[in-house]
Tab-separated table of C-alpha atoms in Angstrom:
chain	number	residue	atom	x	y	z
A	1	MET	CA	23.984	20.859	-23.295
A	2	SER	CA	22.363	17.762	-21.849
A	3	MET	CA	18.960	18.091	-20.259
A	4	LYS	CA	18.859	18.275	-16.470
A	5	PRO	CA	17.342	15.247	-14.677
A	6	LEU	CA	14.235	17.067	-13.451
A	7	GLU	CA	13.380	18.379	-16.916
A	8	PHE	CA	14.093	14.960	-18.445
A	9	ASP	CA	11.723	13.221	-16.022
A	10	ARG	CA	8.977	15.760	-16.633
A	11	ARG	CA	9.149	15.347	-20.390
A	12	TYR	CA	10.369	11.783	-20.950
A	13	GLY	CA	10.474	9.889	-17.645
A	14	GLU	CA	7.460	7.660	-18.246
A	15	LEU	CA	8.154	7.429	-21.973
A	16	HIS	CA	11.482	5.895	-20.990
A	17	GLN	CA	9.715	3.351	-18.759
A	18	VAL	CA	7.502	2.234	-21.642
A	19	ILE	CA	10.397	1.990	-24.106
A	20	SER	CA	12.458	0.062	-21.543
A	21	ALA	CA	9.727	-2.570	-21.396
A	22	TYR	CA	10.508	-3.360	-25.045
A	23	ALA	CA	14.176	-4.237	-24.449
A	24	GLY	CA	14.741	-7.590	-26.137
A	25	MET	CA	11.055	-7.808	-27.100
A	26	PRO	CA	9.403	-7.282	-30.493
A	27	ALA	CA	7.673	-3.945	-31.051
A	28	ASP	CA	4.842	-5.606	-32.953
A	29	ASP	CA	1.833	-3.637	-31.712
A	30	GLU	CA	-0.971	-3.162	-34.234
A	31	PRO	CA	-3.391	-0.208	-34.324
A	32	SER	CA	-6.609	-2.244	-34.320
A	33	GLU	CA	-8.590	-2.274	-31.069
A	34	LEU	CA	-9.190	-5.972	-31.621
A	35	SER	CA	-5.525	-6.870	-32.038
A	36	GLU	CA	-3.675	-8.420	-29.132
A	37	LEU	CA	-1.157	-6.124	-27.500
A	38	SER	CA	2.501	-6.978	-27.665
A	39	GLU	CA	3.988	-8.898	-24.743
A	40	ALA	CA	6.043	-5.823	-23.829
A	41	LEU	CA	3.054	-3.476	-23.662
A	42	GLN	CA	0.999	-6.046	-21.771
A	43	ALA	CA	3.801	-6.307	-19.216
A	44	TYR	CA	4.012	-2.523	-18.828
A	45	LEU	CA	0.250	-2.178	-18.423
A	46	ARG	CA	-0.018	-5.110	-16.022
A	47	HIS	CA	2.729	-3.833	-13.743
A	48	THR	CA	1.827	-0.142	-13.903
A	49	TRP	CA	-1.927	-0.583	-13.373
A	50	HIS	CA	-1.223	-2.467	-10.136
A	51	THR	CA	1.621	-0.310	-8.796
A	52	ARG	CA	1.463	3.222	-10.292
A	53	PRO	CA	-1.842	3.643	-12.156
A	54	TRP	CA	-1.472	7.439	-12.181
A	55	ALA	CA	1.647	7.061	-14.371
A	56	LEU	CA	-0.359	5.717	-17.315
A	57	ALA	CA	-1.760	9.134	-18.220
A	58	ALA	CA	1.725	10.645	-18.065
A	59	ALA	CA	3.000	7.894	-20.360
A	60	GLU	CA	0.242	8.482	-22.904
A	61	GLN	CA	0.829	12.241	-22.907
A	62	GLN	CA	4.625	12.013	-23.145
A	63	ILE	CA	4.542	9.432	-25.932
A	64	ARG	CA	1.985	11.330	-27.983
A	65	GLU	CA	3.850	14.635	-27.585
A	66	TYR	CA	7.122	12.987	-28.585
A	67	ALA	CA	5.491	11.442	-31.668
A	68	ARG	CA	4.033	14.808	-32.674
A	69	ASN	CA	7.387	16.564	-32.321
A	70	PRO	CA	10.117	14.064	-33.195
A	71	PRO	CA	13.629	15.405	-32.604
A	72	GLY	CA	16.018	16.294	-35.372
A	73	ARG	CA	19.642	15.228	-35.427
A	74	LEU	CA	20.879	18.533	-34.021
A	75	ARG	CA	18.645	18.482	-30.961
A	76	LEU	CA	19.495	14.845	-30.327
A	77	SER	CA	23.204	15.646	-30.514
A	78	LEU	CA	22.700	18.452	-27.994
A	79	GLY	CA	21.002	16.057	-25.580
A	80	GLU	CA	17.761	18.058	-25.600
A	81	PHE	CA	15.576	15.105	-26.589
A	82	TYR	CA	15.191	11.501	-25.521
A	83	PRO	CA	16.869	9.231	-28.087
A	84	VAL	CA	14.641	6.199	-28.615
A	85	PRO	CA	16.854	3.075	-28.329
A	86	ASP	CA	16.952	0.484	-31.077
A	87	ILE	CA	13.693	-1.463	-30.831
A	88	GLY	CA	14.015	-3.328	-34.093
A	89	LEU	CA	11.984	-0.887	-36.180
A	90	PRO	CA	13.236	1.293	-39.041
A	91	GLU	CA	13.518	4.934	-38.091
A	92	SER	CA	10.720	5.828	-40.490
A	93	ALA	CA	8.288	3.549	-38.600
A	94	ILE	CA	8.962	4.741	-35.056
A	95	GLN	CA	6.666	7.765	-35.152
A	96	GLY	CA	3.656	5.731	-36.272
A	97	TRP	CA	4.429	3.028	-33.732
A	98	LEU	CA	4.520	5.597	-30.924
A	99	PHE	CA	1.054	6.845	-31.899
A	100	VAL	CA	-0.190	3.239	-31.786
A	101	ILE	CA	1.231	2.813	-28.270
A	102	ALA	CA	-0.317	6.098	-27.119
A	103	ASP	CA	-3.719	5.056	-28.505
A	104	HIS	CA	-3.574	1.699	-26.695
A	105	LEU	CA	-2.666	3.428	-23.432
A	106	LYS	CA	-5.476	5.946	-23.860
A	107	ARG	CA	-8.040	3.213	-24.478
A	108	SER	CA	-6.812	1.212	-21.486
A	109	ILE	CA	-7.250	4.262	-19.250
A	110	GLU	CA	-10.592	5.428	-20.615
A	111	GLU	CA	-12.151	1.964	-20.643
A	112	GLY	CA	-10.610	0.848	-17.371
A	113	GLU	CA	-8.946	-2.189	-18.932
A	114	VAL	CA	-7.037	-3.357	-15.864
A	115	PRO	CA	-5.044	-6.533	-16.592
A	116	HIS	CA	-5.359	-9.391	-14.135
A	117	PRO	CA	-2.332	-9.905	-11.880
A	118	SER	CA	-0.125	-12.711	-13.136
A	119	VAL	CA	3.364	-14.112	-13.061
A	120	PRO	CA	5.835	-11.768	-14.801
A	121	ARG	CA	6.326	-12.744	-18.435
A	122	THR	CA	9.178	-10.526	-19.595
A	123	HIS	CA	12.656	-9.703	-18.326
A	124	TRP	CA	11.601	-6.095	-17.724
A	125	GLU	CA	8.543	-7.159	-15.745
A	126	TRP	CA	10.544	-9.466	-13.480
A	127	HIS	CA	12.866	-6.613	-12.528
A	128	ALA	CA	10.066	-4.042	-12.265
A	129	ARG	CA	8.160	-6.283	-9.853
A	130	PHE	CA	11.156	-7.542	-7.842
A	131	PRO	CA	13.704	-4.707	-7.976
A	132	GLU	CA	15.553	-5.386	-4.708
A	133	LEU	CA	15.662	-9.133	-5.340
A	134	GLY	CA	17.168	-8.392	-8.754
A	135	GLN	CA	19.802	-6.155	-7.152
A	136	PHE	CA	20.570	-8.815	-4.554
A	137	LEU	CA	20.832	-11.785	-6.909
A	138	GLY	CA	22.706	-9.895	-9.610
A	139	GLY	CA	25.124	-8.338	-7.129
A	140	TRP	CA	25.829	-11.223	-4.747
A	141	PHE	CA	25.117	-14.325	-6.854
A	142	SER	CA	26.857	-13.642	-10.147
A	143	GLN	CA	29.187	-16.244	-11.624
A	144	ASP	CA	31.985	-14.783	-9.435
A	145	MET	CA	30.188	-15.677	-6.199
A	146	PRO	CA	32.146	-18.936	-5.580
A	147	TYR	CA	35.405	-16.959	-5.779
A	148	GLU	CA	34.215	-14.219	-3.426
A	149	PHE	CA	32.415	-16.206	-0.722
A	150	PRO	CA	32.868	-19.693	0.747
A	151	ASP	CA	29.173	-20.504	0.339
A	152	HIS	CA	25.718	-19.045	-0.331
A	153	ASP	CA	25.027	-18.261	3.315
A	154	ALA	CA	28.234	-16.222	3.518
A	155	ALA	CA	27.084	-14.147	0.545
A	156	VAL	CA	23.731	-13.550	2.256
A	157	ARG	CA	25.500	-12.493	5.475
A	158	ASP	CA	27.641	-10.054	3.504
A	159	TYR	CA	24.503	-8.485	2.036
A	160	THR	CA	22.674	-8.227	5.361
A	161	THR	CA	25.661	-6.658	7.130
A	162	THR	CA	26.267	-4.033	4.427
A	163	ALA	CA	22.748	-3.160	3.223
A	164	ASP	CA	20.424	-0.739	4.970
A	165	PRO	CA	17.947	-2.652	7.193
A	166	GLN	CA	15.035	-1.135	5.257
A	167	LEU	CA	16.393	-2.638	2.034
A	168	VAL	CA	16.757	-5.996	3.751
A	169	ALA	CA	13.130	-5.750	4.845
A	170	ARG	CA	12.103	-4.899	1.286
A	171	LEU	CA	14.072	-7.858	-0.053
A	172	THR	CA	12.400	-10.137	2.495
A	173	GLY	CA	8.975	-9.056	1.323
A	174	GLU	CA	9.889	-9.633	-2.328
A	175	VAL	CA	11.171	-13.144	-1.578
A	176	TYR	CA	7.885	-13.996	0.164
A	177	GLU	CA	5.940	-12.476	-2.732
A	178	LEU	CA	7.859	-14.636	-5.202
A	179	LEU	CA	7.191	-17.741	-3.119
A	180	ALA	CA	3.489	-16.819	-2.981
A	181	LEU	CA	3.296	-17.226	-6.770
A	182	ALA	CA	3.461	-21.013	-6.173
A	183	LEU	CA	5.374	-21.741	-9.383
A	184	GLU	CA	6.722	-25.019	-10.681
A	185	GLU	CA	10.373	-25.641	-9.821
A	186	SER	CA	11.425	-25.049	-13.418
A	187	ASP	CA	9.663	-21.680	-13.327
A	188	TYR	CA	11.397	-20.736	-10.080
A	189	ALA	CA	14.711	-21.597	-11.716
A	190	LEU	CA	13.756	-19.343	-14.635
A	191	ALA	CA	12.741	-16.548	-12.251
A	192	LEU	CA	16.078	-16.681	-10.435
A	193	ALA	CA	17.932	-16.568	-13.759
A	194	GLU	CA	15.824	-13.658	-15.027
A	195	LEU	CA	16.584	-11.769	-11.811
A	196	GLY	CA	20.335	-12.189	-12.217
A	197	MET	CA	21.349	-15.323	-10.312
A	198	GLU	CA	24.161	-17.017	-12.249
A	199	VAL	CA	24.935	-19.890	-9.844
A	200	ASP	CA	22.840	-22.867	-8.795
A	201	PRO	CA	21.191	-23.012	-5.374
A	202	PRO	CA	23.297	-24.923	-2.840
A	203	GLN	CA	22.704	-28.618	-2.299
A	204	PRO	CA	20.278	-30.050	-1.329
A	205	TYR	CA	17.937	-27.121	-2.038
A	206	SER	CA	15.647	-26.763	-5.018
A	207	PRO	CA	15.135	-23.189	-6.288
A	208	SER	CA	11.977	-22.708	-4.185
A	209	GLY	CA	13.568	-24.481	-1.224
A	210	TRP	CA	16.527	-22.107	-1.288
A	211	LEU	CA	14.181	-19.104	-1.521
A	212	ALA	CA	12.327	-20.373	1.568
A	213	HIS	CA	15.666	-20.851	3.349
A	214	LEU	CA	16.668	-17.339	2.279
A	215	ALA	CA	13.403	-15.889	3.573
A	216	ASP	CA	13.904	-17.561	6.951
A	217	GLY	CA	17.417	-16.141	7.225
A	218	LEU	CA	16.369	-12.651	6.205
A	219	GLY	CA	13.447	-12.784	8.636
A	220	GLY	CA	15.836	-13.539	11.475
A	221	PHE	CA	18.010	-10.600	10.478
A	222	LYS	CA	14.981	-8.304	10.440
A	223	ALA	CA	14.008	-9.448	13.912
A	224	ASP	CA	17.473	-8.459	15.198
A	225	TYR	CA	16.827	-4.906	14.020
A	226	GLY	CA	13.269	-4.668	15.273
A	227	PRO	CA	12.092	-2.736	18.327
A	228	GLU	CA	12.930	-4.083	21.737
A	229	PRO	CA	10.069	-6.146	23.212
A	230	ALA	CA	7.996	-4.403	25.841
A	231	THR	CA	8.690	-5.443	29.408
A	232	GLY	CA	6.159	-5.662	32.148
């Protein structure tokens, strides 16, 4: 019988977040304190320290407990344990690797090693930092967009008329946050692709220019849903 969601989150929820950060990334962490952390673990630490620092201790505890009590085939088949996805390591090496990850997390917490904020550097980090923008771009600007909408603005209008106003406000904030990174145009193009956009911005806009245009449009929508101005 599969584990219920509440029990799963208590035992493996943050473990799953850490493992997800390794999707498509090498699990090449070394045990030495002097070794550089993998890109995946750096991304997890950077994002989590600045958004959910309390989750780091839960991650360390869940990972260490899982490594101490690895599941057998029967318990995995019953859905009573979290099955670690393929991370490019042989099964015999996963337990040791998990202990290495737990040790790095423990040291980061105990020594207060807070990474400096920076531009996201992995696919997981882009989506962890800009979740609503990823939903928006992946859902409304896939390669099918030209067949579903006459133009980009029509796709944006469809989103704003169907999404909850609070989600639109969240998306607006994420677009402004992305613009505040002040990236090169090539890096903005990469960011849009990482976040799920599969079509080019409309002419004559550059990637950052279209994001600014998008922010202006979303800001106008938010104003329509704001409180009525006070009257004298």
